[in-house]
mmCIF file of C-alpha atoms in Angstrom:
data_model
loop_
_atom_site.group_PDB
_atom_site.id
_atom_site.type_symbol
_atom_site.label_atom_id
_atom_site.label_comp_id
_atom_site.label_asym_id
_atom_site.label_seq_id
_atom_site.Cartn_x
_atom_site.Cartn_y
_atom_site.Cartn_z
ATOM 1 C CA GLU A 1 8.196 11.913 -17.938
ATOM 2 C CA MET A 2 9.854 9.420 -15.758
ATOM 3 C CA GLN A 3 9.403 5.568 -16.521
ATOM 4 C CA PRO A 4 7.500 3.265 -13.739
ATOM 5 C CA PHE A 5 10.346 1.685 -11.422
ATOM 6 C CA VAL A 6 10.858 -0.324 -8.658
ATOM 7 C CA THR A 7 14.326 -0.121 -7.146
ATOM 8 C CA SER A 8 16.094 -1.417 -4.059
ATOM 9 C CA GLU A 9 19.357 -0.893 -2.409
ATOM 10 C CA ILE A 10 20.700 -2.923 0.755
ATOM 11 C CA LYS A 11 22.678 -0.680 2.970
ATOM 12 C CA ASN A 12 23.618 -1.809 6.590
ATOM 13 C CA ASN A 13 21.153 -4.703 6.778
ATOM 14 C CA ILE A 14 18.379 -2.485 5.694
ATOM 15 C CA ALA A 15 16.655 -3.085 2.214
ATOM 16 C CA GLU A 16 15.089 0.306 1.110
ATOM 17 C CA ILE A 17 12.812 -0.361 -1.678
ATOM 18 C CA THR A 18 11.351 2.622 -3.816
ATOM 19 C CA PHE A 19 8.827 2.300 -6.110
ATOM 20 C CA GLY A 20 7.553 5.304 -8.520
ATOM 21 C CA THR A 21 5.193 6.247 -11.350
ATOM 22 C CA PRO A 22 4.465 9.244 -13.354
ATOM 23 C CA LYS A 23 0.986 9.817 -12.331
ATOM 24 C CA SER A 24 0.934 10.141 -8.586
ATOM 25 C CA ASN A 25 2.624 6.873 -7.890
ATOM 26 C CA SER A 26 -0.596 4.811 -9.058
ATOM 27 C CA LEU A 27 0.524 1.205 -9.697
ATOM 28 C CA PRO A 28 -0.148 -0.347 -13.149
ATOM 29 C CA SER A 29 0.272 -4.529 -13.260
ATOM 30 C CA GLU A 30 4.008 -4.658 -14.124
ATOM 31 C CA ILE A 31 4.706 -2.683 -10.850
ATOM 32 C CA LEU A 32 2.622 -4.646 -8.512
ATOM 33 C CA GLU A 33 4.067 -7.940 -9.885
ATOM 34 C CA LYS A 34 7.801 -6.238 -9.254
ATOM 35 C CA LEU A 35 7.101 -4.738 -6.293
ATOM 36 C CA ALA A 36 5.752 -8.199 -4.781
ATOM 37 C CA GLN A 37 8.645 -9.870 -5.970
ATOM 38 C CA THR A 38 11.337 -7.489 -4.676
ATOM 39 C CA ILE A 39 9.997 -7.649 -1.092
ATOM 40 C CA LEU A 40 9.942 -11.297 -1.307
ATOM 41 C CA ASP A 41 13.449 -11.184 -2.761
ATOM 42 C CA GLU A 42 14.761 -8.866 -0.642
ATOM 43 C CA ALA A 43 13.451 -10.268 2.511
ATOM 44 C CA SER A 44 14.782 -13.839 1.708
ATOM 45 C CA LYS A 45 18.448 -12.308 1.744
ATOM 46 C CA LYS A 46 19.925 -13.307 5.228
ATOM 47 C CA GLU A 47 22.005 -9.900 5.775
ATOM 48 C CA VAL A 48 18.579 -8.075 5.386
ATOM 49 C CA GLN A 49 17.145 -7.396 8.941
ATOM 50 C CA ILE A 50 14.707 -4.989 7.806
ATOM 51 C CA ILE A 51 12.757 -3.485 4.819
ATOM 52 C CA LEU A 52 11.935 0.245 4.222
ATOM 53 C CA LEU A 53 9.116 0.452 1.701
ATOM 54 C CA LYS A 54 9.021 4.202 0.023
ATOM 55 C CA SER A 55 7.696 5.901 -2.872
ATOM 56 C CA GLU A 56 9.151 8.536 -5.213
ATOM 57 C CA GLY A 57 8.961 12.258 -4.902
ATOM 58 C CA ASP A 58 7.306 14.541 -2.068
ATOM 59 C CA LYS A 59 3.816 14.671 -3.410
ATOM 60 C CA ALA A 60 1.500 11.713 -3.439
ATOM 61 C CA PHE A 61 2.567 8.296 -1.392
ATOM 62 C CA CYS A 62 0.318 6.368 -3.701
ATOM 63 C CA ALA A 63 -2.690 6.853 -5.810
ATOM 64 C CA GLY A 64 -3.749 3.352 -5.970
ATOM 65 C CA ALA A 65 -4.792 1.749 -9.120
ATOM 66 C CA SER A 66 -3.636 3.113 -12.471
ATOM 67 C CA PHE A 67 -6.519 4.484 -14.172
ATOM 68 C CA ASP A 68 -5.122 4.093 -17.391
ATOM 69 C CA GLU A 69 -4.618 0.405 -17.091
ATOM 70 C CA LEU A 70 -8.238 0.241 -15.660
ATOM 71 C CA LEU A 71 -9.615 1.691 -18.781
ATOM 72 C CA GLU A 72 -7.519 -0.706 -20.860
ATOM 73 C CA ILE A 73 -8.787 -3.990 -19.015
ATOM 74 C CA ASN A 74 -11.484 -5.646 -21.147
ATOM 75 C CA ASN A 75 -11.783 -9.468 -20.260
ATOM 76 C CA LEU A 76 -12.142 -11.422 -16.634
ATOM 77 C CA GLU A 77 -8.790 -12.912 -16.691
ATOM 78 C CA ALA A 78 -6.756 -9.618 -17.194
ATOM 79 C CA SER A 79 -8.961 -7.823 -14.666
ATOM 80 C CA LYS A 80 -8.256 -10.559 -11.925
ATOM 81 C CA LYS A 81 -4.446 -10.505 -12.764
ATOM 82 C CA PHE A 82 -4.764 -6.860 -11.995
ATOM 83 C CA PHE A 83 -6.477 -6.988 -8.704
ATOM 84 C CA GLY A 84 -4.325 -10.192 -7.980
ATOM 85 C CA GLY A 85 -1.137 -7.920 -8.544
ATOM 86 C CA PHE A 86 -2.523 -5.846 -5.347
ATOM 87 C CA ALA A 87 -3.068 -9.001 -3.321
ATOM 88 C CA LYS A 88 0.460 -10.303 -4.252
ATOM 89 C CA VAL A 89 2.183 -6.825 -3.142
ATOM 90 C CA LEU A 90 -0.022 -7.181 0.534
ATOM 91 C CA ASN A 91 0.574 -10.753 0.883
ATOM 92 C CA ALA A 92 4.303 -10.388 0.354
ATOM 93 C CA MET A 93 4.477 -7.604 3.254
ATOM 94 C CA ARG A 94 2.464 -9.993 5.260
ATOM 95 C CA THR A 95 4.266 -13.499 4.584
ATOM 96 C CA CYS A 96 7.727 -12.302 3.954
ATOM 97 C CA GLY A 97 9.102 -12.978 7.186
ATOM 98 C CA LYS A 98 10.883 -9.499 7.860
ATOM 99 C CA ILE A 99 9.790 -6.394 9.567
ATOM 100 C CA VAL A 100 8.151 -3.936 6.949
ATOM 101 C CA VAL A 101 8.510 -0.186 7.698
ATOM 102 C CA VAL A 102 6.271 2.097 5.360
ATOM 103 C CA ARG A 103 6.756 5.735 4.701
ATOM 104 C CA VAL A 104 4.003 7.871 3.752
ATOM 105 C CA GLN A 105 5.164 11.412 2.727
ATOM 106 C CA GLY A 106 1.735 12.592 1.217
ATOM 107 C CA LYS A 107 -2.032 11.513 0.243
ATOM 108 C CA THR A 108 -2.400 8.156 -0.401
ATOM 109 C CA THR A 109 -5.826 6.539 -1.809
ATOM 110 C CA GLY A 110 -7.256 2.929 -2.385
ATOM 111 C CA GLY A 111 -4.318 0.293 -2.878
ATOM 112 C CA GLY A 112 -2.071 2.814 -1.204
ATOM 113 C CA VAL A 113 -4.009 2.891 1.982
ATOM 114 C CA GLY A 114 -3.665 -1.119 1.773
ATOM 115 C CA ILE A 115 0.070 -0.864 1.455
ATOM 116 C CA ALA A 116 0.145 1.469 4.706
ATOM 117 C CA CYS A 117 -2.122 -0.971 6.541
ATOM 118 C CA ALA A 118 0.059 -3.978 5.654
ATOM 119 C CA ALA A 119 3.074 -2.116 7.142
ATOM 120 C CA ASP A 120 4.395 -3.535 10.619
ATOM 121 C CA TYR A 121 5.441 -0.114 11.604
ATOM 122 C CA CYS A 122 4.182 3.033 9.701
ATOM 123 C CA PHE A 123 5.325 6.486 9.323
ATOM 124 C CA ALA A 124 3.726 9.451 7.611
ATOM 125 C CA THR A 125 3.448 13.458 7.284
ATOM 126 C CA LYS A 126 0.677 15.403 8.316
ATOM 127 C CA ASP A 127 -0.065 15.964 4.674
ATOM 128 C CA ALA A 128 -0.591 12.005 4.393
ATOM 129 C CA SER A 129 -4.151 11.978 4.335
ATOM 130 C CA LEU A 130 -6.163 8.902 3.094
ATOM 131 C CA ALA A 131 -9.179 7.656 1.407
ATOM 132 C CA LEU A 132 -10.731 4.867 -0.290
ATOM 133 C CA PRO A 133 -12.466 6.069 -3.221
ATOM 134 C CA GLU A 134 -13.157 2.878 -5.076
ATOM 135 C CA LEU A 135 -16.985 3.390 -4.838
ATOM 136 C CA ASN A 136 -16.828 6.634 -6.908
ATOM 137 C CA LEU A 137 -15.380 4.472 -9.692
ATOM 138 C CA GLY A 138 -18.032 1.541 -9.349
ATOM 139 C CA ILE A 139 -15.832 -1.095 -7.568
ATOM 140 C CA GLY A 140 -15.123 -1.107 -3.721
ATOM 141 C CA PRO A 141 -11.815 -2.099 -1.805
ATOM 142 C CA PHE A 142 -12.161 -5.700 -1.488
ATOM 143 C CA VAL A 143 -8.682 -6.837 -2.017
ATOM 144 C CA ILE A 144 -7.259 -4.412 0.640
ATOM 145 C CA GLY A 145 -10.325 -4.878 2.716
ATOM 146 C CA PRO A 146 -8.818 -7.719 5.173
ATOM 147 C CA PHE A 147 -5.560 -5.575 5.614
ATOM 148 C CA VAL A 148 -7.501 -2.404 6.321
ATOM 149 C CA GLU A 149 -9.968 -4.055 8.654
ATOM 150 C CA ARG A 150 -7.293 -5.584 10.526
ATOM 151 C CA LYS A 151 -5.900 -2.059 11.710
ATOM 152 C CA ILE A 152 -9.215 -0.023 11.923
ATOM 153 C CA GLY A 153 -11.978 -2.569 12.235
ATOM 154 C CA LYS A 154 -14.994 -3.378 10.092
ATOM 155 C CA SER A 155 -17.094 -0.329 11.229
ATOM 156 C CA GLN A 156 -14.620 2.061 10.056
ATOM 157 C CA PHE A 157 -13.589 0.263 7.184
ATOM 158 C CA ALA A 158 -17.291 -0.020 6.168
ATOM 159 C CA ALA A 159 -17.347 3.964 6.708
ATOM 160 C CA MET A 160 -14.564 4.868 4.826
ATOM 161 C CA SER A 161 -15.673 2.529 2.028
ATOM 162 C CA LEU A 162 -19.108 4.245 1.792
ATOM 163 C CA ASP A 163 -18.374 7.749 2.510
ATOM 164 C CA THR A 164 -14.928 7.956 0.111
ATOM 165 C CA GLU A 165 -13.848 10.824 2.115
ATOM 166 C CA PHE A 166 -10.447 11.768 2.944
ATOM 167 C CA ARG A 167 -8.995 11.099 6.503
ATOM 168 C CA THR A 168 -6.340 13.245 8.279
ATOM 169 C CA ALA A 169 -2.985 11.645 9.007
ATOM 170 C CA ASN A 170 -3.934 12.538 12.749
ATOM 171 C CA TRP A 171 -7.139 10.170 12.208
ATOM 172 C CA ALA A 172 -5.009 7.702 10.781
ATOM 173 C CA LYS A 173 -2.674 7.679 13.650
ATOM 174 C CA ASP A 174 -5.807 7.566 16.292
ATOM 175 C CA HIS A 175 -6.860 4.356 14.231
ATOM 176 C CA GLN A 176 -3.725 2.792 14.117
ATOM 177 C CA ILE A 177 -2.599 3.210 10.578
ATOM 178 C CA TYR A 178 0.102 5.254 11.209
ATOM 179 C CA HIS A 179 2.386 5.124 14.253
ATOM 180 C CA GLN A 180 4.094 8.241 14.131
ATOM 181 C CA VAL A 181 3.121 11.404 12.342
ATOM 182 C CA PHE A 182 5.780 14.283 11.502
ATOM 183 C CA GLU A 183 5.608 17.997 10.504
ATOM 184 C CA ASN A 184 7.587 17.604 7.464
ATOM 185 C CA ILE A 185 9.308 15.002 5.251
ATOM 186 C CA SER A 186 13.020 15.775 6.651
ATOM 187 C CA GLU A 187 11.982 15.497 10.136
ATOM 188 C CA MET A 188 10.171 11.935 9.463
ATOM 189 C CA ASP A 189 13.371 10.846 7.525
ATOM 190 C CA THR A 190 15.437 11.628 10.380
ATOM 191 C CA GLU A 191 13.147 9.754 12.585
ATOM 192 C CA ILE A 192 12.996 6.778 10.170
ATOM 193 C CA GLN A 193 16.790 6.498 9.949
ATOM 194 C CA LYS A 194 17.131 6.393 13.694
ATOM 195 C CA PHE A 195 14.302 3.760 14.281
ATOM 196 C CA LEU A 196 15.751 1.683 11.291
ATOM 197 C CA GLU A 197 19.455 1.812 12.516
ATOM 198 C CA LYS A 198 18.306 0.719 15.919
ATOM 199 C CA LEU A 199 16.364 -2.301 14.713
ATOM 200 C CA SER A 200 19.059 -3.367 12.219
ATOM 201 C CA VAL A 201 21.084 -4.523 15.280
ATOM 202 C CA LYS A 202 18.157 -6.361 17.153
ATOM 203 C CA SER A 203 18.002 -10.121 17.546
ATOM 204 C CA ALA A 204 16.955 -11.458 13.715
ATOM 205 C CA LYS A 205 15.031 -14.176 15.493
ATOM 206 C CA ALA A 206 12.917 -11.950 17.793
ATOM 207 C CA LEU A 207 12.042 -9.503 15.169
ATOM 208 C CA ALA A 208 10.805 -12.689 13.055
ATOM 209 C CA LEU A 209 8.784 -13.923 15.829
ATOM 210 C CA ILE A 210 7.350 -10.381 16.455
ATOM 211 C CA LYS A 211 6.400 -10.321 13.062
ATOM 212 C CA LYS A 212 5.007 -13.843 13.042
ATOM 213 C CA VAL A 213 2.772 -13.318 16.056
ATOM 214 C CA SER A 214 1.231 -9.869 15.175
ATOM 215 C CA TRP A 215 -0.089 -11.320 11.841
ATOM 216 C CA GLU A 216 -1.617 -14.463 13.520
ATOM 217 C CA GLY A 217 -4.938 -15.004 12.692
ATOM 218 C CA THR A 218 -4.445 -13.717 9.122
ATOM 219 C CA GLU A 219 -3.766 -17.312 7.833
ATOM 220 C CA HIS A 220 -7.374 -16.844 5.982
ATOM 221 C CA PHE A 221 -6.315 -13.993 4.117
ATOM 222 C CA GLU A 222 -4.922 -16.732 1.360
ATOM 223 C CA LYS A 223 -8.274 -17.917 1.069
ATOM 224 C CA LEU A 224 -10.102 -15.001 1.191
ATOM 225 C CA MET A 225 -8.249 -13.276 -1.757
ATOM 226 C CA PRO A 226 -9.448 -15.364 -4.953
ATOM 227 C CA GLU A 227 -13.253 -14.385 -4.086
ATOM 228 C CA ARG A 228 -11.977 -10.694 -3.266
ATOM 229 C CA ILE A 229 -10.138 -10.291 -6.493
ATOM 230 C CA LEU A 230 -13.154 -11.822 -8.065
ATOM 231 C CA MET A 231 -15.417 -9.040 -6.571
ATOM 232 C CA SER A 232 -13.347 -6.233 -7.882
ATOM 233 C CA ALA A 233 -12.657 -7.831 -11.191
ATOM 234 C CA SER A 234 -16.255 -8.422 -12.271
ATOM 235 C CA LEU A 235 -17.171 -5.027 -11.185
ATOM 236 C CA LEU A 236 -14.650 -3.300 -13.002
ATOM 237 C CA LEU A 237 -16.156 -4.752 -16.433
ATOM 238 C CA GLU A 238 -19.482 -3.142 -15.950
ATOM 239 C CA ASP A 239 -19.859 -0.438 -18.664
ATOM 240 C CA SER A 240 -20.892 2.078 -15.786
ATOM 241 C CA THR A 241 -17.428 1.641 -14.111
ATOM 242 C CA LYS A 242 -15.516 2.426 -17.177
ATOM 243 C CA THR A 243 -17.775 5.810 -17.460
ATOM 244 C CA ASN A 244 -17.236 6.608 -13.975
ATOM 245 C CA ILE A 245 -13.335 6.119 -14.397
ATOM 246 C CA GLU A 246 -13.190 8.228 -17.927
ATOM 247 C CA LYS A 247 -15.140 10.963 -15.752
ATOM 248 C CA ILE A 248 -12.831 10.932 -12.956
ATOM 249 C CA LYS A 249 -9.798 10.702 -15.332
ATOM 250 C CA GLN A 250 -10.894 13.760 -17.207
ATOM 251 C CA ASN A 251 -11.492 15.984 -14.213
ATOM 252 C CA LEU A 252 -7.971 14.926 -12.663
ATOM 253 C CA GLY A 253 -6.712 16.030 -16.249
ATOM 254 C CA LYS A 254 -8.305 19.513 -15.791
ATOM 255 C CA GLY A 255 -6.746 19.677 -12.320
ATOM 256 C CA ASN A 256 -9.711 19.647 -10.249
#
């Protein structure tokens, strides 16, 4: 099976960053670290006007945290490092200074919802339903919380966190997470291409300022992150959490 990867390619002032892992593009630590660093590196290049962030394949966009890794973590430092990886990716998207467009081709859960919400502009297909299932594991969507709340508000964030149910792509569009939703991947990709080409020739200064003003009022996310990381990191170490993850993992294995 494929090895987890992050790649980037710059063409016509657009940096296209792709991540992929064998299990529904779920994200282990090393990929989180690499993804955050790649976003910052590409954004720092003068010729890059805009970043497209996407995942491998035509099924799930991102299944959030890697269950395999969650089961292996057995101390607070390792746990904090893991959840800190998600914080790094989302903060890189927020602070990198370049417009980040996200392409959501299929289902997304947990941390993947965080990535969609940290986008400056988000494209999706009608198959891109989304859920925050963290409570089923025994944790909560604490690290991604501020980013999700910024899009859908505290009330909907609490509801998603509590019922853990999937919302449709159209729901996500109505709630400002997705900006455009398409019938299928090829229609979406055609529109993404047009959109990126249009933006790639716009004023870099104007784009940077649009980014700046749209994230105004999120400066406190920096201070929030350590306590949010600690919430998830501590809960992960509970015995019941490991039992829940093991059960869910076995059910996934059976194809439920």
